[in-house]
CSV table of C-alpha atoms in Angstrom, one decimal:
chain,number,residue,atom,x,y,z
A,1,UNK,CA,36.1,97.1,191.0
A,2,UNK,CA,38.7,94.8,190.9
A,3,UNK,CA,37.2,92.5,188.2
A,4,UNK,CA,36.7,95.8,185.4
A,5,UNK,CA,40.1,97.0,186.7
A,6,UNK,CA,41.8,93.8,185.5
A,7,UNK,CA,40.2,93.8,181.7
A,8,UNK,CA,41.1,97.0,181.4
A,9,UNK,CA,45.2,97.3,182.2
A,10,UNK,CA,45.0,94.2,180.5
A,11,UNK,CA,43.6,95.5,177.1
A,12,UNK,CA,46.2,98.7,177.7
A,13,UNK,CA,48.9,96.5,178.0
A,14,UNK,CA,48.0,95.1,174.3
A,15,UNK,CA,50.3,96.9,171.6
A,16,UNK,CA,48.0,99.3,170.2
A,17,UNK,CA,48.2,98.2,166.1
A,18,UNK,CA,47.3,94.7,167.6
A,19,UNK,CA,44.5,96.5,170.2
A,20,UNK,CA,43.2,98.2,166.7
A,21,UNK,CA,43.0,95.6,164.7
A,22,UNK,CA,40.8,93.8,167.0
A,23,UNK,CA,38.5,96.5,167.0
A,24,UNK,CA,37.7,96.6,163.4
A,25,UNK,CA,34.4,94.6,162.6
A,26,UNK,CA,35.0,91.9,160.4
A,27,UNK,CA,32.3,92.4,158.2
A,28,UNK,CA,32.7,97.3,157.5
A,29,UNK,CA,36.2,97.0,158.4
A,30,UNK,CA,35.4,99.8,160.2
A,31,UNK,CA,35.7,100.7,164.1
A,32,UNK,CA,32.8,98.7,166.0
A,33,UNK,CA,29.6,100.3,166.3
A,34,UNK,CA,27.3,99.0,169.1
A,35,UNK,CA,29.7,95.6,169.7
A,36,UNK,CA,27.6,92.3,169.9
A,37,UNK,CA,29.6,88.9,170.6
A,38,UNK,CA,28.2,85.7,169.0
A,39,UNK,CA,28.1,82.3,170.6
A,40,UNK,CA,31.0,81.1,169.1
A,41,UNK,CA,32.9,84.3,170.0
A,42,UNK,CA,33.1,86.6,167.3
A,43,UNK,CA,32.3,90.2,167.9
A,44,UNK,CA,30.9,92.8,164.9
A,45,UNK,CA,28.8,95.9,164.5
A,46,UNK,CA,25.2,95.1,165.9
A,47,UNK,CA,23.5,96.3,162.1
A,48,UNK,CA,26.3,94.8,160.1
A,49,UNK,CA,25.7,91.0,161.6
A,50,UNK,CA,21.9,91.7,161.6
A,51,UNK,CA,22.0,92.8,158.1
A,52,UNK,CA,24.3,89.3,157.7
A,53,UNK,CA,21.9,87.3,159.1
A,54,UNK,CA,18.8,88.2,157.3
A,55,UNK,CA,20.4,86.8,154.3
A,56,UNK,CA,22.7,84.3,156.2
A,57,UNK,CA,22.3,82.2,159.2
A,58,UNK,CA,26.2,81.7,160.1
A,59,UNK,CA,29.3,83.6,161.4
A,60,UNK,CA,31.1,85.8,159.3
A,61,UNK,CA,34.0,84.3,160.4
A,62,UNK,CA,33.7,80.7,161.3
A,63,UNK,CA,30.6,79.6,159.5
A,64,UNK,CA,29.2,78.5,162.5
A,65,UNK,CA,25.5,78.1,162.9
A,66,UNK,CA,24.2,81.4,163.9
A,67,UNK,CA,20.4,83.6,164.7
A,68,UNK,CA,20.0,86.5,166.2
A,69,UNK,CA,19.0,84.6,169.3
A,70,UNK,CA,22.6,83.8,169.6
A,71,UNK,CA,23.7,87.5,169.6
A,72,UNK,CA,24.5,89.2,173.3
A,73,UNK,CA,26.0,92.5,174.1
A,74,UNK,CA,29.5,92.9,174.7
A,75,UNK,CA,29.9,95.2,176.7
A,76,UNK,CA,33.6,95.0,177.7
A,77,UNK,CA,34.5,96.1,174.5
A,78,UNK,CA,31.7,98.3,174.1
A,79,UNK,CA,33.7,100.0,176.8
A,80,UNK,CA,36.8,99.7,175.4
A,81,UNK,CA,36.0,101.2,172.5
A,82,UNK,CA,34.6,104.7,174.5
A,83,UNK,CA,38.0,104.6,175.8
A,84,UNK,CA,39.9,104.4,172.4
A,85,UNK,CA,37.7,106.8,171.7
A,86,UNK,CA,38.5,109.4,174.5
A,87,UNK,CA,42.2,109.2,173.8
A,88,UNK,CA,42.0,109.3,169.8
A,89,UNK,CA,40.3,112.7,170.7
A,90,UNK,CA,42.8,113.2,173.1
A,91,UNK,CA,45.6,112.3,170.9
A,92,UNK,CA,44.3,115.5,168.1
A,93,UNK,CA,42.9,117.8,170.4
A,94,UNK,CA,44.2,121.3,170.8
A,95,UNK,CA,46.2,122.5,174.7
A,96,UNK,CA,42.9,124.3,175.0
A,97,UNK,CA,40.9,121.2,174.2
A,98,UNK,CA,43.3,119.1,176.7
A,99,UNK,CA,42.6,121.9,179.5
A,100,UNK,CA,39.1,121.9,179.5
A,101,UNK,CA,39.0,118.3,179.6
A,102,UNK,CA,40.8,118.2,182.7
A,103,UNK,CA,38.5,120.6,184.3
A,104,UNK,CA,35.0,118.5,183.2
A,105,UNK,CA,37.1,115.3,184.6
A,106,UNK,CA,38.1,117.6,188.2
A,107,UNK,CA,41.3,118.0,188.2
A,108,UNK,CA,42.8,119.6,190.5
A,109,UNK,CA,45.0,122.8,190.4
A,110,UNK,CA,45.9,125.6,193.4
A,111,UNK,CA,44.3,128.9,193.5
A,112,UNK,CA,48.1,130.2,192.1
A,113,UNK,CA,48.0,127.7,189.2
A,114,UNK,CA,44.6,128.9,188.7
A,115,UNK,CA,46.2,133.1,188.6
A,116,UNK,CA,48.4,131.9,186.3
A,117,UNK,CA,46.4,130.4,183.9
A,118,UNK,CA,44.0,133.1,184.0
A,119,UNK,CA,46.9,135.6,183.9
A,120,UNK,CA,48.6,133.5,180.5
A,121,UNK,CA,44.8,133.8,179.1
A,122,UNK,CA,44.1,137.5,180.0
A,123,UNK,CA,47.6,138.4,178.2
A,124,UNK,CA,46.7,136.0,175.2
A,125,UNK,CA,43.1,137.8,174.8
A,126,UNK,CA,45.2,140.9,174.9
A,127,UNK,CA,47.2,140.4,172.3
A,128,UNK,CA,44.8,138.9,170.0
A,129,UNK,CA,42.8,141.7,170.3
A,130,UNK,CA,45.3,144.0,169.9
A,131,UNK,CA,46.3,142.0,166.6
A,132,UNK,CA,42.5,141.7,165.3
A,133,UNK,CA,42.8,145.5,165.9
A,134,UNK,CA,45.5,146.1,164.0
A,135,UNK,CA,44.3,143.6,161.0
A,136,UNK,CA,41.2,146.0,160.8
A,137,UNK,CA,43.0,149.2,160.6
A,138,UNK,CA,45.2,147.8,157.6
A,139,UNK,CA,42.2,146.7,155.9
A,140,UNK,CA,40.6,150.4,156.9
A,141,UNK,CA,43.7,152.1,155.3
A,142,UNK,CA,43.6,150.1,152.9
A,143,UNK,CA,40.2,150.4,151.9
A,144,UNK,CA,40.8,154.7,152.2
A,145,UNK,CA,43.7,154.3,149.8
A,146,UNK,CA,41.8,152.5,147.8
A,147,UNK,CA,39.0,155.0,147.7
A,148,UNK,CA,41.3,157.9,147.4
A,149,UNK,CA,43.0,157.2,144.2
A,150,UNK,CA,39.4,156.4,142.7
A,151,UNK,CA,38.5,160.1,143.4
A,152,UNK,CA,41.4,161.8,142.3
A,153,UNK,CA,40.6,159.7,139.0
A,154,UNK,CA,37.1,161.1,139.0
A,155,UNK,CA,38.3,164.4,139.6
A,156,UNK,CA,41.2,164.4,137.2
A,157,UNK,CA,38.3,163.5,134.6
A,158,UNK,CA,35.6,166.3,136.1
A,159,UNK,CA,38.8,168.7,135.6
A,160,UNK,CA,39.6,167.3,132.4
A,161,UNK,CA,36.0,168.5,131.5
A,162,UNK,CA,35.9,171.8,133.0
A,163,UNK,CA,39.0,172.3,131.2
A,164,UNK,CA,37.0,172.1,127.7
A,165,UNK,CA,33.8,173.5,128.4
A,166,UNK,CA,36.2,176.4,129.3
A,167,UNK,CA,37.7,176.5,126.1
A,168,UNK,CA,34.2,176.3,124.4
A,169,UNK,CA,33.3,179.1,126.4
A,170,UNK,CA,36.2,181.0,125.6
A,171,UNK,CA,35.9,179.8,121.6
A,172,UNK,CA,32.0,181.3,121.9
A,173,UNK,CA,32.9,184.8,124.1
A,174,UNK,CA,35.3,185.3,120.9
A,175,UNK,CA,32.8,185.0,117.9
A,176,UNK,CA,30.7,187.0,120.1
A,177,UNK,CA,32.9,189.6,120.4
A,178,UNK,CA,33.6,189.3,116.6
A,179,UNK,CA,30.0,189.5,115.7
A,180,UNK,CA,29.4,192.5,118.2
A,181,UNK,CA,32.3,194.6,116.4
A,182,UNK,CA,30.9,193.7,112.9
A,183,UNK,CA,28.0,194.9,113.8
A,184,UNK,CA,29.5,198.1,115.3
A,185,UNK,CA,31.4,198.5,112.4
A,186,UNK,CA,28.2,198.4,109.8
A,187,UNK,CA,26.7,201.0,111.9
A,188,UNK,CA,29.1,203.2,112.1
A,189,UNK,CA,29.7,203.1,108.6
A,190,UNK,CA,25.7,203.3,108.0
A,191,UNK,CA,25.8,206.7,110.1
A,192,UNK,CA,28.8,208.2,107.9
A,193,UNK,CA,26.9,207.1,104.5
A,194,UNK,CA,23.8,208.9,105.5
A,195,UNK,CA,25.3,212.0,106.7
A,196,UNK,CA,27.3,212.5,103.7
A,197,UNK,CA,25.2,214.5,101.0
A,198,UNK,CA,26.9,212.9,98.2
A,199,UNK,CA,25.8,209.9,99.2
A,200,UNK,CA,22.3,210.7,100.0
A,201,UNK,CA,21.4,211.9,96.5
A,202,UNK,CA,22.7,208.4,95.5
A,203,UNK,CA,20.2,206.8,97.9
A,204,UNK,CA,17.3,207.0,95.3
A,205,UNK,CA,19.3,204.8,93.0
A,206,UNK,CA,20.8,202.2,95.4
A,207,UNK,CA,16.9,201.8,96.3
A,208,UNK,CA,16.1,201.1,92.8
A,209,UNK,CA,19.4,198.8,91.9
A,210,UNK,CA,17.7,196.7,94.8
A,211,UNK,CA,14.5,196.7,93.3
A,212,UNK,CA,16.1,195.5,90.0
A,213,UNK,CA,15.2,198.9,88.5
A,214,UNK,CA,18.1,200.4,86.0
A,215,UNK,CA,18.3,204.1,86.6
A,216,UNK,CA,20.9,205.5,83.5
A,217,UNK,CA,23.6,207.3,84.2
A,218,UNK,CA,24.4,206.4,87.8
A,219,UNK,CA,27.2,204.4,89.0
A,220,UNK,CA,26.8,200.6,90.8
A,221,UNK,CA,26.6,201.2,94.1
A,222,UNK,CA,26.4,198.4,96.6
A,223,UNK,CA,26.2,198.3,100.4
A,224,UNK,CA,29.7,196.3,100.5
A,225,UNK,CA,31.1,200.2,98.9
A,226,UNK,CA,30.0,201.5,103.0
């Protein structure tokens, strides 16, 4: 325990730019990925100096003489890296995020830490619900407003056309009316020519003006003279 312990405060007491740096792989530039250490010392991504040495057989950095027989895990860094790891998530992770970290690694609170924290969260759900309640009643009214004016546009136009089918009714009703008392009139008018004697010796002839037959000595007589 002693031995890991030792490594480790002394790759935490490395300034961390420096720390970083030696943690790229010299050949991605990228963090390293499955670290391997070479015989002469170099350490890289275990598929970056495979892929190097199927075309190569010699250190990316040194030029040294180098198989895959003379690649070994390195698994003190492999470590280190886990931890970087853990703290760059660390480092961007949300109170939330940091809290139930803490919990997975045991830490431990009191039963009244505990009734707060549950108490804090209880009154956060609260209010966010409340808030996510309120969101959806805007939107709700909204939405009704929305719909509202839309229907009093219909309507205005189902009114607008009520209003002129009523006028054409009322335009029709008229000339009806008009007709009916023309009609009334010609019979009236037909009832008074034929109970006036005068006028019904003067039948005979009006029958044979229609038939385009001249009869002398009697006046024109048309049924525009009723």
């Amino acid at each position: 325990m002693a031995a890991e312990a030792g490594p480790d405060a002394a790759a935490e007491a490395v300034p961390e730019a420096e720390q970083d740096k030696d943690l790229l792989c010299p050949i991605c530039m990228g963090i390293i990925k499955d670290a391997f250490l070479t015989a002469c010392g170099h350490s890289f991504c275990y598929m970056c100096i495979v892929t190097h040495l199927q075309n190569k057989s010699d250190c990316p950095c040194c030029a040294h003489y180098l198989t895959k027989n003379h690649l070994y895990p390195n698994f003190l860094l492999n470590k280190l890296l886990k931890k970087t790891s853990v703290r760059q998530v660390a480092k961007s992770a949300s109170p939330i995020e940091h809290l139930r970290l803490a919990l997975q690694q045991g830490c431990e609170m009191s039963v009244k830490d505990l009734d707060t924290l549950l108490s804090l969260l209880s009154e956060k759900k609260r209010k966010m619900e409340q808030q996510e309640a309120e969101t959806n009643m805007q939107i709700l009214l909204d939405f009704l407003h929305c719909l509202r004016k839309q229907k009093l546009e219909e309507l205005n136009e189902v009114q607008t056309d009520l209003q002129f089918i009523k006028d054409d009714i009322n335009a029709v009703e008229r000339n009806r009316i008009e007709l009916y008392r023309a009609r009334e009139r010609y019979s009236v008018k037909l009832r008074m020519f034929l109970d006036d004697p005068v006028s019904t010796k003067l039948w005979p002839s009006v029958i044979d003006k229609q038939n385009n037959i001249p009869v002398s000595g009697a006046r024109e007589f048309t049924w525009w003279d009723m």
